Amino acid sequence: MHILFITSTRIGDAVLSTGLLDHLMHAHPQARFTVAVGRVAEGVFRRMPALERIIPIEKKRFGLHWLGLWSQVAFRRWDLVVDLRGSAIAWLLAARRRAVMRGGRRPGHRLLHIAQTLGVSPAPRPVAWFGPEEAARAETLVPPGGPVLALGPTANWARKVWPADRFLTLARLLTGPGGALEGARIVVLGGPGEQERAMAAPVLEGLLGAVDLVGALDLPEAAAVLARCALFVGNDSGLMHLSAATGTPTIGLFGPTPASEYAPVGMRALAVLAKGPRGAAPMGSLSATRVAEEATALLARPEPVPLGEVAA
């Protein structure tokens, strides 16, 4: 059985789509998968079981990237084509079955929209894939020896970034005397590039001794590191979604972007919102004390967190 799975160009949406892929792998254990995904997010799927091929999609003018994809998949008869991009390509391929996600914004969490494409309920939670090599490197970077607090101070939009001084205060509250992670080591993660490095720099400068992993990891390696952490706190980003998918307790910080659509989803994942009108809530209105309280409560919760939960 051959399945073509067309997913997002963005890391966060790509991570959210892994739950549906995992569902398909369990439903069709003999199937082989071809995944078409934006180049920046292809690492999400690199260690996926049952993977036959990854086809990176690089956006081009006039929609020519779709022609390029079609030329690579048109000469096979597919058993199933799942298109989460809502394009026309599924209807231009020989396929026994097609499932195309409806485009456009609509109420509800993105994970529910993805699951509805195949009529799957409840929506399967995202997963994170990494292999023995990534696990070994993660153990080198974050060796055994007590809890680890992971911080994600970067994002793809400046208005989504929580002020650096709040991350520093949060780290002191959680890892200092009496904190929920008293004595924990700290790792700081972020993507490649000068912009990510600049966002993370004030946090790294204020946390002497923190492990600097900004721009140092590919996505499977980042997943392996996050899986070793006791808690991740970070801005609304692909890294946040990846952390939740590993099962690590995850706090996602939201301001101008809608948590109702993009809150982190995992067994122990929670969105904490800045105060203010939707679409205009400044990240600076969110206090480190409140985030520390929510993180402490999350760590103490024995039961799984409902999908897309947002702290009141």
Coordinates of C-alpha atoms in Angstrom, one line a residue:
M1 CA 0.0 0.0 0.0
H2 CA 1.4 3.4 -1.0
I3 CA 0.2 6.6 0.7
L4 CA 1.0 10.2 -0.3
F5 CA 0.8 12.6 2.5
I6 CA 1.0 16.3 1.7
T7 CA 1.5 18.5 4.7
S8 CA 2.6 22.0 5.7
T9 CA 5.5 24.2 4.9
R10 CA 5.7 25.4 8.6
I11 CA 7.2 23.3 11.4
G12 CA 4.3 23.8 13.9
D13 CA 1.6 22.7 11.4
A14 CA 3.8 19.8 10.3
V15 CA 4.2 18.6 13.8
L16 CA 0.5 18.8 14.4
S17 CA 0.0 16.6 11.3
T18 CA 2.1 13.8 12.7
G19 CA -0.8 12.4 14.8
L20 CA -2.8 11.7 11.6
L21 CA 0.2 10.0 10.1
D22 CA 0.7 7.9 13.2
H23 CA -3.0 6.9 13.0
L24 CA -2.5 5.8 9.4
M25 CA 0.6 3.8 10.2
H26 CA -1.3 1.9 12.9
A27 CA -4.4 1.4 10.6
H28 CA -2.3 0.2 7.7
P29 CA 0.9 -1.4 9.1
Q30 CA 2.1 -2.6 5.7
A31 CA 1.8 0.8 4.1
R32 CA 4.8 2.9 2.8
F33 CA 4.5 6.6 3.0
T34 CA 5.7 9.5 0.8
V35 CA 5.6 12.8 2.6
A36 CA 5.6 16.1 0.7
V37 CA 6.5 18.9 3.1
G38 CA 8.1 22.3 3.2
R39 CA 11.9 22.1 3.3
V40 CA 12.2 23.8 6.6
A41 CA 10.0 21.2 8.2
E42 CA 11.2 18.0 6.5
G43 CA 13.2 17.0 9.7
V44 CA 9.9 16.4 11.5
F45 CA 9.5 13.3 9.3
R46 CA 13.1 12.2 8.7
R47 CA 12.9 9.4 11.4
M48 CA 9.3 8.4 10.7
P49 CA 8.7 4.7 10.6
A50 CA 7.4 3.3 7.3
L51 CA 8.8 6.3 5.4
E52 CA 9.6 5.6 1.8
R53 CA 10.5 9.2 0.6
I54 CA 10.4 12.8 1.6
I55 CA 9.7 15.3 -1.1
P56 CA 10.7 18.9 -0.1
I57 CA 8.3 21.6 -1.3
E58 CA 9.9 25.0 -2.0
K59 CA 7.3 27.6 -2.8
K60 CA 7.6 29.2 -6.2
R61 CA 5.8 32.0 -8.0
F62 CA 2.5 31.2 -9.9
G63 CA 2.1 28.0 -7.9
L64 CA 4.9 26.3 -9.9
H65 CA 5.9 24.3 -6.8
W66 CA 2.7 22.2 -7.3
L67 CA 3.7 21.4 -10.9
G68 CA 7.1 20.3 -9.5
L69 CA 5.4 18.0 -6.9
W70 CA 3.0 16.6 -9.5
S71 CA 5.9 15.7 -11.8
Q72 CA 7.4 13.6 -9.0
V73 CA 4.2 11.7 -7.9
A74 CA 2.1 11.5 -11.0
F75 CA 3.5 8.2 -12.3
R76 CA 2.3 5.9 -9.5
R77 CA -1.2 4.8 -8.6
W78 CA -1.7 5.8 -5.0
D79 CA -3.8 3.8 -2.6
L80 CA -4.5 7.0 -0.6
V81 CA -3.6 10.7 -1.1
V82 CA -4.0 12.9 1.9
D83 CA -3.7 16.6 1.1
L84 CA -3.6 19.0 4.1
R85 CA -2.8 21.9 1.9
G86 CA -6.2 22.0 0.3
S87 CA -4.7 22.0 -3.2
A88 CA -6.1 20.5 -6.4
I89 CA -3.2 18.0 -6.8
A90 CA -5.0 15.1 -5.2
W91 CA -7.6 15.2 -8.1
L92 CA -4.8 15.2 -10.7
L93 CA -3.4 11.9 -9.5
A94 CA -4.4 8.3 -10.0
A95 CA -5.6 7.3 -6.6
R96 CA -8.1 4.8 -5.1
R97 CA -9.0 7.3 -2.3
R98 CA -8.4 11.0 -1.7
A99 CA -8.8 13.1 1.4
V100 CA -8.4 16.9 1.0
M101 CA -8.5 19.3 3.9
R102 CA -10.8 22.3 3.4
G103 CA -8.8 25.5 3.3
G104 CA -9.5 28.8 5.1
R105 CA -9.8 29.8 8.7
R106 CA -12.5 28.3 10.8
P107 CA -13.2 27.9 14.5
G108 CA -11.5 25.1 16.5
H109 CA -8.1 23.8 17.0
R110 CA -5.9 23.1 14.0
L111 CA -5.5 19.5 15.1
L112 CA -9.3 19.0 14.9
H113 CA -9.3 20.3 11.3
I114 CA -6.5 17.9 10.4
A115 CA -8.3 14.9 11.9
Q116 CA -11.5 15.8 10.2
T117 CA -9.8 15.4 6.8
L118 CA -10.1 11.6 7.4
G119 CA -13.0 11.7 9.8
V120 CA -10.9 10.5 12.7
S121 CA -12.3 11.1 16.2
P122 CA -10.9 11.8 18.7
A123 CA -8.1 13.7 17.0
P124 CA -4.8 11.8 17.4
R125 CA -2.2 13.6 19.3
P126 CA 1.1 14.6 17.6
V127 CA 4.2 12.4 18.0
A128 CA 7.9 13.1 17.6
W129 CA 10.3 10.8 15.9
F130 CA 14.0 10.5 16.4
G131 CA 16.5 7.6 16.2
P132 CA 19.3 6.1 18.2
E133 CA 21.8 8.6 16.8
E134 CA 19.8 11.6 18.0
A135 CA 19.2 9.9 21.3
A136 CA 22.9 9.4 21.8
R137 CA 23.8 13.0 20.9
A138 CA 21.0 14.3 23.2
E139 CA 22.5 12.2 26.1
T140 CA 25.9 13.8 25.4
L141 CA 24.4 17.3 25.4
V142 CA 22.1 16.7 28.3
P143 CA 23.7 14.0 30.4
P144 CA 21.8 12.2 33.2
G145 CA 21.9 14.0 36.6
G146 CA 18.8 15.8 37.7
P147 CA 15.9 17.6 36.0
V148 CA 16.4 20.0 33.0
L149 CA 14.4 23.1 32.2
A150 CA 14.2 23.9 28.5
L151 CA 13.5 27.5 27.4
G152 CA 12.4 28.5 23.9
P153 CA 12.8 32.3 23.8
T154 CA 12.6 32.7 20.0
A155 CA 9.7 32.9 17.4
N156 CA 9.2 33.8 13.8
W157 CA 7.5 37.1 14.7
A158 CA 8.8 39.7 17.2
R159 CA 5.3 40.3 18.7
K160 CA 5.2 36.6 19.7
V161 CA 8.3 36.9 21.8
W162 CA 8.1 37.1 25.6
P163 CA 10.5 39.6 27.0
A164 CA 13.9 38.2 27.9
D165 CA 13.8 39.5 31.5
R166 CA 10.7 37.4 32.1
F167 CA 12.5 34.2 31.0
L168 CA 15.3 35.1 33.4
T169 CA 12.8 35.7 36.3
L170 CA 10.9 32.5 35.4
A171 CA 14.2 30.5 35.5
R172 CA 15.0 31.8 39.0
L173 CA 11.5 31.1 40.2
L174 CA 11.5 27.5 38.9
T175 CA 15.0 26.4 39.6
G176 CA 15.8 28.5 42.7
P177 CA 15.2 27.4 46.4
G178 CA 11.6 26.1 46.8
G179 CA 11.0 26.1 43.0
A180 CA 9.2 23.2 41.3
L181 CA 12.5 22.3 39.6
E182 CA 14.9 23.4 42.3
G183 CA 18.5 23.0 41.2
A184 CA 17.5 22.1 37.6
R185 CA 19.9 22.6 34.8
I186 CA 18.8 24.9 32.0
V187 CA 19.0 24.5 28.2
V188 CA 18.1 27.2 25.7
L189 CA 16.9 26.2 22.3
G190 CA 16.2 28.0 19.1
G191 CA 16.4 27.7 15.3
P192 CA 19.3 28.6 13.0
G193 CA 20.1 32.1 11.8
E194 CA 21.1 35.5 13.1
Q195 CA 17.5 36.5 14.0
E196 CA 17.0 33.5 16.3
R197 CA 20.5 34.0 17.8
A198 CA 19.7 37.7 18.5
M199 CA 16.4 36.8 20.2
A200 CA 18.0 34.3 22.5
A201 CA 21.2 36.3 23.3
P202 CA 19.8 38.3 26.2
V203 CA 18.5 35.1 27.9
L204 CA 21.8 33.3 27.4
E205 CA 23.7 36.3 28.8
G206 CA 21.5 36.3 31.9
L207 CA 21.7 32.6 32.5
L208 CA 25.4 31.8 33.0
G209 CA 25.9 28.1 32.8
A210 CA 22.9 27.4 30.7
V211 CA 23.5 25.0 27.8
D212 CA 23.3 27.0 24.5
L213 CA 21.7 24.9 21.8
V214 CA 20.4 27.7 19.7
G215 CA 20.9 26.8 16.0
A216 CA 22.9 23.7 17.1
L217 CA 20.3 21.0 16.4
D218 CA 18.3 19.6 13.6
L219 CA 14.7 18.8 14.3
P220 CA 15.1 15.1 15.3
E221 CA 18.0 16.1 17.6
A222 CA 15.9 18.8 19.1
A223 CA 13.1 16.3 19.7
A224 CA 15.6 13.9 21.4
V225 CA 16.8 16.7 23.7
L226 CA 13.3 17.9 24.5
A227 CA 12.3 14.3 25.4
R228 CA 15.0 14.4 28.2
C229 CA 13.7 17.6 29.8
A230 CA 11.4 17.9 32.8
L231 CA 9.7 21.0 31.4
F232 CA 9.7 23.3 28.3
V233 CA 8.5 26.9 28.4
G234 CA 8.6 28.9 25.2
N235 CA 6.9 31.2 22.8
D236 CA 4.3 30.1 20.2
S237 CA 6.6 28.3 17.7
G238 CA 7.4 25.1 16.0
L239 CA 9.7 24.2 18.8
M240 CA 6.8 24.5 21.3
H241 CA 4.7 22.1 19.2
L242 CA 7.7 19.7 18.9
S243 CA 8.2 19.7 22.7
A244 CA 4.5 18.9 23.3
A245 CA 4.7 16.0 20.8
T246 CA 7.6 14.4 22.7
G247 CA 5.4 14.2 25.8
T248 CA 7.5 16.6 27.8
P249 CA 5.4 18.9 30.0
T250 CA 5.1 22.1 27.8
I251 CA 4.0 25.6 28.5
G252 CA 3.3 27.7 25.3
L253 CA 3.2 31.4 25.7
F254 CA 0.6 33.3 23.6
G255 CA -0.2 36.9 23.0
P256 CA -1.3 38.1 19.6
T257 CA -1.8 34.6 18.1
P258 CA -4.9 32.5 18.8
A259 CA -4.3 29.8 21.3
S260 CA -7.7 28.4 20.5
E261 CA -6.2 27.3 17.2
Y262 CA -2.6 26.6 18.0
A263 CA -2.2 25.8 21.7
P264 CA 0.4 23.0 22.2
V265 CA -1.1 19.5 22.2
G266 CA 0.5 16.7 24.2
M267 CA -0.2 14.5 27.2
R268 CA 0.9 17.4 29.4
A269 CA 0.8 20.6 27.4
L270 CA -0.9 24.0 28.2
A271 CA -1.2 27.5 26.7
V272 CA -0.8 30.5 28.9
L273 CA -2.2 33.7 27.5
A274 CA -1.1 37.3 27.9
K275 CA -3.8 39.7 28.9
G276 CA -5.4 41.9 26.3
P277 CA -7.8 41.9 23.3
R278 CA -7.4 39.0 20.9
G279 CA -4.9 39.7 18.3
A280 CA -3.4 42.6 20.2
A281 CA -2.4 41.2 23.6
P282 CA 1.2 42.3 24.3
M283 CA 3.5 39.6 25.5
G284 CA 4.9 42.0 28.1
S285 CA 1.6 41.8 30.0
L286 CA 2.3 38.2 30.9
S287 CA 4.1 38.0 34.2
A288 CA 6.8 35.4 35.1
T289 CA 5.0 34.7 38.4
R290 CA 1.9 33.6 36.6
V291 CA 3.8 31.4 34.2
A292 CA 5.7 29.8 37.1
E293 CA 2.5 29.1 38.9
E294 CA 0.9 27.5 35.8
A295 CA 4.1 25.5 35.2
T296 CA 4.2 24.3 38.8
A297 CA 0.5 23.2 38.6
L298 CA 1.1 21.4 35.3
L299 CA 4.0 19.4 36.7
A300 CA 1.8 18.3 39.6
R301 CA -1.1 17.2 37.4
P302 CA -1.3 13.4 37.2
E303 CA -3.9 13.2 34.5
P304 CA -3.5 14.0 30.7
V305 CA -4.3 17.5 29.7
P306 CA -7.3 17.9 27.4
L307 CA -6.6 18.9 23.8
G308 CA -5.6 22.5 23.4
E309 CA -6.2 23.5 27.0
V310 CA -5.7 27.2 27.7
A311 CA -5.0 28.4 31.3
A312 CA -7.8 30.6 32.6

